[in-house]
mmCIF file of C-alpha atoms in Angstrom:
data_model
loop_
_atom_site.group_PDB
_atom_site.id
_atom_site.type_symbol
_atom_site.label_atom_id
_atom_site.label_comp_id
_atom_site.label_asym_id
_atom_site.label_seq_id
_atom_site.Cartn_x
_atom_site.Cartn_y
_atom_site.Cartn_z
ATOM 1 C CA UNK F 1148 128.954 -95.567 228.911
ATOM 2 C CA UNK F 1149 125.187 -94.954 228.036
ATOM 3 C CA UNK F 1150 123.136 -92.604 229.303
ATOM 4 C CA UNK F 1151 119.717 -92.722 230.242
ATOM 5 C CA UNK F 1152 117.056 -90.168 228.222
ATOM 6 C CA UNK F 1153 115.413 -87.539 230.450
ATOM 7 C CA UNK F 1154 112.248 -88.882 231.773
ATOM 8 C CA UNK F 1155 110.367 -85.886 229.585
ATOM 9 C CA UNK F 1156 112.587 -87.098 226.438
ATOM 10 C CA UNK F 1157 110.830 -90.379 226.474
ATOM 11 C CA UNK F 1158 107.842 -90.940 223.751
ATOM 12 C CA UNK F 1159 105.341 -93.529 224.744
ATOM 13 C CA UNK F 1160 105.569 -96.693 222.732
ATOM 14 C CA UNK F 1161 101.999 -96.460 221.849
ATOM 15 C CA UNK F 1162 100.727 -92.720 221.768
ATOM 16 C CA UNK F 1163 97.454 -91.888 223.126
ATOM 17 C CA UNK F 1164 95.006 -92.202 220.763
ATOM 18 C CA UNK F 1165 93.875 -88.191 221.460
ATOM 19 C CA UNK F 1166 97.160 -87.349 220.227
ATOM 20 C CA UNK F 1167 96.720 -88.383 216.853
ATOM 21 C CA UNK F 1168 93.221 -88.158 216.410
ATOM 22 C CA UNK F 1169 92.461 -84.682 217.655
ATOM 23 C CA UNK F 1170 94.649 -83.094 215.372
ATOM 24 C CA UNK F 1171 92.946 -85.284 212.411
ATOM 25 C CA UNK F 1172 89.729 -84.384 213.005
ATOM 26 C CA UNK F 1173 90.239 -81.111 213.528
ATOM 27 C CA UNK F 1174 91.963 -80.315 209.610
ATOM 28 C CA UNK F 1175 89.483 -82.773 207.948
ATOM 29 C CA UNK F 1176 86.879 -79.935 209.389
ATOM 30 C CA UNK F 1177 88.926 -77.323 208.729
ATOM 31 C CA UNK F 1178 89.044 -78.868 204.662
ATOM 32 C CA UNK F 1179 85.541 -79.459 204.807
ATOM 33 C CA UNK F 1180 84.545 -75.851 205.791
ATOM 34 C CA UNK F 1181 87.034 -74.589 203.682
ATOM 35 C CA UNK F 1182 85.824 -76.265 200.608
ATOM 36 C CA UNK F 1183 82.104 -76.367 201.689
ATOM 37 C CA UNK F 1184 81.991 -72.386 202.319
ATOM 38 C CA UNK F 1185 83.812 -70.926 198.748
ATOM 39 C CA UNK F 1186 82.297 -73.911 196.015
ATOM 40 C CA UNK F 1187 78.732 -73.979 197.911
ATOM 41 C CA UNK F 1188 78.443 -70.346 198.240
ATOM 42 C CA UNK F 1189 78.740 -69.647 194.538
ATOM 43 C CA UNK F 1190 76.798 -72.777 193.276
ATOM 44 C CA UNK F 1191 73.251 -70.900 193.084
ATOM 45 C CA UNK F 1192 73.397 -67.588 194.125
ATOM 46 C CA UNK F 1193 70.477 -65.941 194.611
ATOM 47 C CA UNK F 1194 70.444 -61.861 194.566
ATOM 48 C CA UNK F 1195 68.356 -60.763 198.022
ATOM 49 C CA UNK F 1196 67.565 -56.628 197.967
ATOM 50 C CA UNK F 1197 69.970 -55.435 195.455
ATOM 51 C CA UNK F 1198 69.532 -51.814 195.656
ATOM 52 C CA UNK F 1199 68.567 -49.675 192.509
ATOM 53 C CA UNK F 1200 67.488 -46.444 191.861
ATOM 54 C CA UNK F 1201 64.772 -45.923 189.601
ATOM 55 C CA UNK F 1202 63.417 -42.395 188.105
ATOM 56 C CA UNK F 1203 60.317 -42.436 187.689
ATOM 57 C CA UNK F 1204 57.168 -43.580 190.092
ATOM 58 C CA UNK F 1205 55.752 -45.260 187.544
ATOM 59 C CA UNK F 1206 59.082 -47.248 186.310
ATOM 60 C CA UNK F 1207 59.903 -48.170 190.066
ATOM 61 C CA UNK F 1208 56.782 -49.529 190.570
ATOM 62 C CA UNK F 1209 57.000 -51.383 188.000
ATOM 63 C CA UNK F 1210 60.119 -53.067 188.392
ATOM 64 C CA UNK F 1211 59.198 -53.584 192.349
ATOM 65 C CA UNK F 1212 56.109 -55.469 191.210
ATOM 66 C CA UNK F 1213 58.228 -57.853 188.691
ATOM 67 C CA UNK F 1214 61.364 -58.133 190.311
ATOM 68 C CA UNK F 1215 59.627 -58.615 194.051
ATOM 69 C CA UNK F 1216 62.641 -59.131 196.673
ATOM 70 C CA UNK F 1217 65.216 -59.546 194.460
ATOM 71 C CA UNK F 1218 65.538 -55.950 193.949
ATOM 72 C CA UNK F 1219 65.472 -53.050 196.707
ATOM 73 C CA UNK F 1220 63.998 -50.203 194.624
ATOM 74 C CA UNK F 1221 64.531 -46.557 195.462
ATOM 75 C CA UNK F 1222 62.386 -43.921 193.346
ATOM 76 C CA UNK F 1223 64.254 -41.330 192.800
ATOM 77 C CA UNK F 1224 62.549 -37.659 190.734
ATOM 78 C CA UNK F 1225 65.323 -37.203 188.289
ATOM 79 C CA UNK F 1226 68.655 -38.698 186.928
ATOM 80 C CA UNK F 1227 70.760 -36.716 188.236
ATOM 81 C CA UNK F 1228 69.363 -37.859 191.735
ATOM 82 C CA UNK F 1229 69.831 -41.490 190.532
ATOM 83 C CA UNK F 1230 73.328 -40.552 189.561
ATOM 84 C CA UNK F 1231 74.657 -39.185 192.955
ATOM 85 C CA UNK F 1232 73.511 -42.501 194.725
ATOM 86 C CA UNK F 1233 75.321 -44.272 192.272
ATOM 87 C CA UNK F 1234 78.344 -42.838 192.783
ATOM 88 C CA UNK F 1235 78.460 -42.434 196.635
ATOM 89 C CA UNK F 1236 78.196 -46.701 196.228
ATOM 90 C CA UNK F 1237 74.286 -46.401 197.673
ATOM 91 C CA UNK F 1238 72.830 -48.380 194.264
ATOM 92 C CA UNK F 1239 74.329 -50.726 192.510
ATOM 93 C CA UNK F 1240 72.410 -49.598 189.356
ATOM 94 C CA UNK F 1241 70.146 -46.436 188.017
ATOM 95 C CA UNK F 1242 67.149 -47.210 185.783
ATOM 96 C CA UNK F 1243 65.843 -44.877 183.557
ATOM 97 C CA UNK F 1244 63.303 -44.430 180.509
ATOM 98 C CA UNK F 1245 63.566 -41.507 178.407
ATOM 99 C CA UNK F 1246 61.010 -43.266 175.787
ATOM 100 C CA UNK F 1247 58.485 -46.334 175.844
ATOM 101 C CA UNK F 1248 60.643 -48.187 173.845
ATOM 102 C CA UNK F 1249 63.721 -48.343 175.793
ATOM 103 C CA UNK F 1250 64.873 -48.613 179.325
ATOM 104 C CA UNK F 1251 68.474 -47.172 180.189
ATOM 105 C CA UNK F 1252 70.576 -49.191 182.296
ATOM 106 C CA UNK F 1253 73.229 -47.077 184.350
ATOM 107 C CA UNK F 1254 75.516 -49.715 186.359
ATOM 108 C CA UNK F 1255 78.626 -49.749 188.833
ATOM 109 C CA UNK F 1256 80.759 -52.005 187.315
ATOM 110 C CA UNK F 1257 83.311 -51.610 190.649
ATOM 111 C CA UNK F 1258 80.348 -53.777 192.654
ATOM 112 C CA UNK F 1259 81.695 -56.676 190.958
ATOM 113 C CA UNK F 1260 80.743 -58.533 188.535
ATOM 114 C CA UNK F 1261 78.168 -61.191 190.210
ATOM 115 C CA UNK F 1262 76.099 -58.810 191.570
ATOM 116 C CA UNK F 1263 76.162 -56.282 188.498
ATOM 117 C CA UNK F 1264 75.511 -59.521 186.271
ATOM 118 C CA UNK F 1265 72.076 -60.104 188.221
ATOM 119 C CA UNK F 1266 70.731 -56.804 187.926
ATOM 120 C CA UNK F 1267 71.395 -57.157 184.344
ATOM 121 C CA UNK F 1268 70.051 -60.203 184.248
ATOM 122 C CA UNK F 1269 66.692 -58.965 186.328
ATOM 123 C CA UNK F 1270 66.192 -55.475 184.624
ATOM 124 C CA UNK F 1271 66.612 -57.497 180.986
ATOM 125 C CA UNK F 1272 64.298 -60.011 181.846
ATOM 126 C CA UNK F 1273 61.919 -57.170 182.750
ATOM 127 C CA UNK F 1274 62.647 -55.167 179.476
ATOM 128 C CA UNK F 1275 61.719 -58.692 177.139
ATOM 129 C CA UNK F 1276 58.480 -58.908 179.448
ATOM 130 C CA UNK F 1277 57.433 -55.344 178.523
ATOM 131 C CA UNK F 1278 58.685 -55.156 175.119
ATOM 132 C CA UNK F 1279 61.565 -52.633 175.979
ATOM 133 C CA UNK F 1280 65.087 -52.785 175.064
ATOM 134 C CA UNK F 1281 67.341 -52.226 177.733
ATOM 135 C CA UNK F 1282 70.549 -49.988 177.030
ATOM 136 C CA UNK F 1283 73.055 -50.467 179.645
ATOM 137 C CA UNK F 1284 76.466 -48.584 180.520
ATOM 138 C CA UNK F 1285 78.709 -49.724 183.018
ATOM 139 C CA UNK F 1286 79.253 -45.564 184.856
ATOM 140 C CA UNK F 1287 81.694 -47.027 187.522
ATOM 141 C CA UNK F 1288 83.894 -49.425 185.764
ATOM 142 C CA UNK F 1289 86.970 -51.572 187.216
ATOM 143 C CA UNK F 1290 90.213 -50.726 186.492
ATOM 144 C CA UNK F 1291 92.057 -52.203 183.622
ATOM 145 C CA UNK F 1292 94.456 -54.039 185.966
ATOM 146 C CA UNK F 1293 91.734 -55.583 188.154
ATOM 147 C CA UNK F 1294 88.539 -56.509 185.394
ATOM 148 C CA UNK F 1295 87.755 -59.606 187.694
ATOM 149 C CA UNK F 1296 86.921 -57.160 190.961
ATOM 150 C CA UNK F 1297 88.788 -59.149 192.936
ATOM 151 C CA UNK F 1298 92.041 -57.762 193.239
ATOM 152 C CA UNK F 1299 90.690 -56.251 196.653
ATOM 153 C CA UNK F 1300 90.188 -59.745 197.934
ATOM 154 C CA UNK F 1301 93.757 -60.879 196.893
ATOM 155 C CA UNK F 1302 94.457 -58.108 199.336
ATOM 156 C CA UNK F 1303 92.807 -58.706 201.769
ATOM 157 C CA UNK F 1304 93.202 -62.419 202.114
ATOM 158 C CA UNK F 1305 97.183 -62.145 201.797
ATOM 159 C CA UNK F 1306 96.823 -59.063 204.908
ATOM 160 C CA UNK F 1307 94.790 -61.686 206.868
ATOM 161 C CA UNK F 1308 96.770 -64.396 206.169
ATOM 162 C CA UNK F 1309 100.058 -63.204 206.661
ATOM 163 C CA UNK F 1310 98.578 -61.538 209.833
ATOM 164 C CA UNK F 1311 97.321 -65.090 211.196
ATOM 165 C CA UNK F 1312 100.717 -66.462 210.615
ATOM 166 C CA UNK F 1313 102.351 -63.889 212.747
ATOM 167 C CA UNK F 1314 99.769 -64.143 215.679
ATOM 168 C CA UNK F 1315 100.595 -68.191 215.366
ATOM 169 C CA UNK F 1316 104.343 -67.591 215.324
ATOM 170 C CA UNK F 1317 103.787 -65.272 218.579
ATOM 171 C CA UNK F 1318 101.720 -67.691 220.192
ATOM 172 C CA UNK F 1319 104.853 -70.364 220.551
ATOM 173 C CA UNK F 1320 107.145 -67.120 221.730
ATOM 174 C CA UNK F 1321 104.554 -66.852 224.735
ATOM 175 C CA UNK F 1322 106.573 -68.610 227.021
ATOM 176 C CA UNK F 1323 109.900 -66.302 226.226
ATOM 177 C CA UNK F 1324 108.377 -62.807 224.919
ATOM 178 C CA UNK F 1325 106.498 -60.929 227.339
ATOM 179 C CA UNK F 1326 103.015 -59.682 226.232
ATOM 180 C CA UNK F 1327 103.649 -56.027 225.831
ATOM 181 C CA UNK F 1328 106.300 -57.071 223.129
ATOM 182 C CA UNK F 1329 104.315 -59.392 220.900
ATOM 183 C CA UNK F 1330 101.513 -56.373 221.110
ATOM 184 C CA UNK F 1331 103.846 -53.806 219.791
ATOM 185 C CA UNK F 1332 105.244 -56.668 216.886
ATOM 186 C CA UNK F 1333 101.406 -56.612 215.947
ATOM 187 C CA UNK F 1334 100.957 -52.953 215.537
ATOM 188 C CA UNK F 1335 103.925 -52.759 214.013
ATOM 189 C CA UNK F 1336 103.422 -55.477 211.681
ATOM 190 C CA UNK F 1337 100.139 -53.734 211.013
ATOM 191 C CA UNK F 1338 101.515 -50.677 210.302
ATOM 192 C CA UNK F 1339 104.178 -52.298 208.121
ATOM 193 C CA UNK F 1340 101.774 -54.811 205.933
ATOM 194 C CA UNK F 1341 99.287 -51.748 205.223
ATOM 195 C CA UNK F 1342 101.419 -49.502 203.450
ATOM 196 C CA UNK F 1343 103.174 -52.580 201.755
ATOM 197 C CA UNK F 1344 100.299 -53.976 200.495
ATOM 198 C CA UNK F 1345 98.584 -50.356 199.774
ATOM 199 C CA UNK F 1346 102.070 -49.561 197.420
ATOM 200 C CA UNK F 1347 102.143 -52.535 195.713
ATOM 201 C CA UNK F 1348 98.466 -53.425 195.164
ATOM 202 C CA UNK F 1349 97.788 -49.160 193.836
ATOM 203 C CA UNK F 1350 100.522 -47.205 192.360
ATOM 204 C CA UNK F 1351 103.073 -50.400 191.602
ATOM 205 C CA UNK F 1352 100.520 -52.949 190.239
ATOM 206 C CA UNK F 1353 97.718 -50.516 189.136
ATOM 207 C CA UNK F 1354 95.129 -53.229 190.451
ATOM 208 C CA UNK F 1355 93.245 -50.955 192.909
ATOM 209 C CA UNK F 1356 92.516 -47.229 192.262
ATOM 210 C CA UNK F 1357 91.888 -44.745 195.102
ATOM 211 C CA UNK F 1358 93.650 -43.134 197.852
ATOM 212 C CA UNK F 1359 96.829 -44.379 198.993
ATOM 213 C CA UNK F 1360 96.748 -43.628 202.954
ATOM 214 C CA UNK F 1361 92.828 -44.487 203.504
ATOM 215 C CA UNK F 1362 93.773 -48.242 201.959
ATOM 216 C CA UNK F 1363 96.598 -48.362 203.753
ATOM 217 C CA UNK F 1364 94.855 -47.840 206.793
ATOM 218 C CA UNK F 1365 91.817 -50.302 206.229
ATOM 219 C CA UNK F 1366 94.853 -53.075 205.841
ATOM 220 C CA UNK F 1367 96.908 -51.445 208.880
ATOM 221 C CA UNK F 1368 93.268 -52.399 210.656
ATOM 222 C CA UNK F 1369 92.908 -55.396 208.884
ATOM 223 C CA UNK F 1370 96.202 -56.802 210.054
ATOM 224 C CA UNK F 1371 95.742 -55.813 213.737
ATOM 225 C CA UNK F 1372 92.017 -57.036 213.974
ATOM 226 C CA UNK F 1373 93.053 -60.653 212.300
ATOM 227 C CA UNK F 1374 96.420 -61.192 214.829
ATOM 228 C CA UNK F 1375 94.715 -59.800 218.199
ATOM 229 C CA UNK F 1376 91.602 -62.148 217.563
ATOM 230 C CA UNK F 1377 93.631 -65.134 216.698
ATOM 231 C CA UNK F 1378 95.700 -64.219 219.819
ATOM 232 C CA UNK F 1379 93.021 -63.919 221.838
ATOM 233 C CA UNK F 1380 91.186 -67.440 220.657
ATOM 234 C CA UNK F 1381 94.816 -68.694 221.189
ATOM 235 C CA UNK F 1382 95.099 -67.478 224.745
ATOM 236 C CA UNK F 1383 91.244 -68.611 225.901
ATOM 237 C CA UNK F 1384 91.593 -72.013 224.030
ATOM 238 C CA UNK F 1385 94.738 -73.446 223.807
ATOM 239 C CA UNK F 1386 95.914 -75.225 220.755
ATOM 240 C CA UNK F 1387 91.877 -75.383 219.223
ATOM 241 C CA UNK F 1388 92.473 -71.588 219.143
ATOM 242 C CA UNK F 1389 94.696 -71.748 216.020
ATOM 243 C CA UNK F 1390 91.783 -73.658 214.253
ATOM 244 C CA UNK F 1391 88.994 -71.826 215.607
ATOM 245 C CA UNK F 1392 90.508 -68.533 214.035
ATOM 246 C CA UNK F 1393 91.443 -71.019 210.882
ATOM 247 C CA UNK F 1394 87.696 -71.693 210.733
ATOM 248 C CA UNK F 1395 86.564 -68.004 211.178
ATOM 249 C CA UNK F 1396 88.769 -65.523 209.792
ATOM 250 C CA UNK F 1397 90.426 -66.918 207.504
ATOM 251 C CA UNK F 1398 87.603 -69.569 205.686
ATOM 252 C CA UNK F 1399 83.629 -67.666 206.947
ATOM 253 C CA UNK F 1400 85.147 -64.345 206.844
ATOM 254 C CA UNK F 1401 87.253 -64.226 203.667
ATOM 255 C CA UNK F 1402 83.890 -66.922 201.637
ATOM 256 C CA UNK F 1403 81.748 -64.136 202.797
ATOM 257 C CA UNK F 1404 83.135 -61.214 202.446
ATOM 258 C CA UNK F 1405 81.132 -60.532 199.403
ATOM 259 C CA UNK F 1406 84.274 -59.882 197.012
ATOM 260 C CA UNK F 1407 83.659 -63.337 194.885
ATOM 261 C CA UNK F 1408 80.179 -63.338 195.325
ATOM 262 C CA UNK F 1409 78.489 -60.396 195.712
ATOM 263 C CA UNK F 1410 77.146 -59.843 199.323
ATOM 264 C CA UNK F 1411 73.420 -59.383 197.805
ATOM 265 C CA UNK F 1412 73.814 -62.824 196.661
ATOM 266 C CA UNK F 1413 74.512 -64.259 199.891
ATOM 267 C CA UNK F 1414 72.277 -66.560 202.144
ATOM 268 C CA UNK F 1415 71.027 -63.956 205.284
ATOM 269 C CA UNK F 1416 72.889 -65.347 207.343
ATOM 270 C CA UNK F 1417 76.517 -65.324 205.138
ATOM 271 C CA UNK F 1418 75.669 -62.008 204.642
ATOM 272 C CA UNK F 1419 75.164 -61.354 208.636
ATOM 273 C CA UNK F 1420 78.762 -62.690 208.846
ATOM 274 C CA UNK F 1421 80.328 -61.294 205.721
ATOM 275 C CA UNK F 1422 79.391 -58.070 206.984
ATOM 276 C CA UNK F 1423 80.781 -58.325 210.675
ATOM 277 C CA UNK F 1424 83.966 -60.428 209.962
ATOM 278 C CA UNK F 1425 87.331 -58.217 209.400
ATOM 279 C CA UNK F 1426 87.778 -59.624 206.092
ATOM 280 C CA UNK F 1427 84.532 -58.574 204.711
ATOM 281 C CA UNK F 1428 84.860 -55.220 206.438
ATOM 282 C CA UNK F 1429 87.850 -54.810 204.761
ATOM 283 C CA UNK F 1430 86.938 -55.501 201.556
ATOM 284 C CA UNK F 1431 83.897 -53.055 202.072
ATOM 285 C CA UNK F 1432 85.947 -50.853 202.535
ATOM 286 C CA UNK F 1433 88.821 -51.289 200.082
ATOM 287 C CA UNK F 1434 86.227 -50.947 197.492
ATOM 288 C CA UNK F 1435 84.635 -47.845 198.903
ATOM 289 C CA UNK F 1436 87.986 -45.895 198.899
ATOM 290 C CA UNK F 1437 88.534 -47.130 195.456
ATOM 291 C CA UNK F 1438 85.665 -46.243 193.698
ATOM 292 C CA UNK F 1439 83.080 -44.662 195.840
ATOM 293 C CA UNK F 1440 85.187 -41.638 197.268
ATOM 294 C CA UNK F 1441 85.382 -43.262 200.733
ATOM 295 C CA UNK F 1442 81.839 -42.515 201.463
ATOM 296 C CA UNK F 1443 81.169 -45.094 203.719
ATOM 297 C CA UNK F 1444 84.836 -46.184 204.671
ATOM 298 C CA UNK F 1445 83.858 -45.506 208.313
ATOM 299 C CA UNK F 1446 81.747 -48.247 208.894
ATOM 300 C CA UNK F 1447 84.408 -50.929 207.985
ATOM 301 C CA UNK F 1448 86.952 -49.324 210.367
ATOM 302 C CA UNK F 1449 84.656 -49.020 213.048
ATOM 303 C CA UNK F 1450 84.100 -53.090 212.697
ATOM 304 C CA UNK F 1451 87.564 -53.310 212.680
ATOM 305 C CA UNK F 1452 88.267 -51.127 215.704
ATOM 306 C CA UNK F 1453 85.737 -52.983 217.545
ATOM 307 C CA UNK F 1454 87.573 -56.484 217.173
ATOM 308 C CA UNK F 1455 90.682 -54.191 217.812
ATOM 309 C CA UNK F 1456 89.680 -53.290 221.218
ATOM 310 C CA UNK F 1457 87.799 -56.670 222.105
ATOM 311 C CA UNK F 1458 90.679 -59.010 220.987
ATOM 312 C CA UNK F 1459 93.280 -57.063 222.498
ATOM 313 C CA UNK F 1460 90.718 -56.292 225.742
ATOM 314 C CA UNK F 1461 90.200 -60.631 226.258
ATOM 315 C CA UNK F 1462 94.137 -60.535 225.568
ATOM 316 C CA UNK F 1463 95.355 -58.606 228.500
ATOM 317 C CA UNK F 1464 92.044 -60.462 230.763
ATOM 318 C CA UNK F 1465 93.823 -63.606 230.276
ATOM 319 C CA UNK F 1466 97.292 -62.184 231.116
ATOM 320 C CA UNK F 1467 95.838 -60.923 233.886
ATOM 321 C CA UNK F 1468 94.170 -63.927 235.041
ATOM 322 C CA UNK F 1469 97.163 -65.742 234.594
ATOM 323 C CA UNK F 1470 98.840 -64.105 237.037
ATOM 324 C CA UNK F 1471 96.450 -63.244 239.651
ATOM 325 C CA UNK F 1472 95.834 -65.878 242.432
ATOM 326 C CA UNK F 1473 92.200 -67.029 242.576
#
């Protein structure tokens, strides 16, 4: 005896054609962004205000006049001046002259090594100009284990990612898990991921230096800011959530984040978003607690704490909303 299929069981002979096509569209944009963000924003990049400290009035001028915008320049009276805004990460580079014959060259090597590579670049074009040989030392190196700079992105990208998988995994429990429960799997999971990743990426691997607990809280942040955003575009959109956050956190934020190409190489506006995304705040930080003895940590987790509170804040509004009459 057959039995006839639930009336919800039964697939159209001939789908609608927004069925198939919506879904198409939407990951031919996502490849296209994807693509079109990492290979075009390392084709011709262009340094913008990469800061250096120069001793000397007359030097600084100098270089400000040759190197126009490419270059912020910062006069500083003495080396030792120079020095300390080197290693609090405000420079990039120090440039000194202790005879007309020779400029010295004093460079972070933990900025990476795009943006390192144009100051070079600039300050040696300006030493052939004036008949000056440039001498530069690299004050700030990498660590052995990481001589690309970009062990901070792996990081990072593997935190958001993993982070964005759990926030889509969460978003199909909706219907069975009640809200306060996928919450405390995210800030558990954060908790979880950031000293994972902090262990493995420092003292196991060797890959990034610095302290333990302050990297393990930039990911803990990381992980929390990426899966309450994606969440939230989840709960406000629907299914074009998943690929709005696709779109924005995991292809803009992670492309601009400054960690393969320097941030002072960016277009403006790149470097608008590089600097407000979570990845890119991330990575700021990361490589602050790593090299620059967390100087300026506090600006990253403040980004991240803001799309903390406003992800989780639209969150609960929809929940609310939800259930609230109108």
């Amino acid at each position: 005896m057959s039995e006839d299929r639930p009336e919800h069981a039964r697939m159209p002979a001939r789908p609608p054609v927004r069925a198939w096509l919506q879904p198409l569209i939407i990951a031919s944009l996502i490849a296209v962004a994807f693509i079109g963000m990492y290979v075009g924003l390392q084709r011709e990049p262009v340094p913008h205000d990469i800061p250096i400290a120069v001793v000397g009035t007359e030097l600084a001028d100098g270089l400000a006049e040759a190197l126009g915008s490419a270059v912020s320049v910062q006069s500083v009276p003495d080396i030792a001046s120079g020095t300390a805004l080197l290693d609090r990460g405000d420079v990039v580079a120090m440039v000194s002259s202790a005879s007309p014959t020779a400029i010295d060259l004093d460079v972070a090597g933990a900025n990476g090594p795009s943006t390192v590579g144009a100051v070079e670049q600039l300050v040696g074009v300006y030493g052939r100009a004036t008949g000056m040989q440039v001498v530069t030392e690299d004050v700030i190196p990498l660590v052995r284990y990481d001589s690309r700079g970009i062990a901070g992105f792996y990081v990072a990208f593997g935190v958001t990612l993993a982070s964005f998988v759990l926030a889509q995994m969460l978003i199909l429990t909706a219907a069975r898990l009640h809200l306060h429960h996928r919450l405390l799997t995210v800030t558990a999971f954060a908790a979880l991921v950031g000293v994972m990743a902090a262990v493995l990426a420092g003292p196991v691997l060797g890959a990034i230096p610095g302290h333990s607990v302050s990297l393990a809280i930039t990911l803990a942040l990381l992980s929390a800011a990426t899966a309450l955003a994606t969440t939230a575009l989840g709960a406000w959109f629907g299914a074009v959530g998943v690929p709005i956050a696709t779109v924005l956190l995991i292809t803009v934020g992670n492309s601009t984040s400054g960690a393969t190409v320097g941030l002072d190489l960016l277009p403006d506006l790149a470097r608008v978003f590089g600097q407000a995304l979570p990845p890119g705040a991330a990575i700021g930080s990361i490589s602050d607690v790593s090299y620059f003895g967390g100087e300026h940590h506090w600006v990253g987790w403040s980004i991240l704490t803001v799309w903390i509170v406003v992800a989780g804040g639209l969150t609960l509004l929809k929940e609310w909303r939800s259930k609230t009459p109108l």
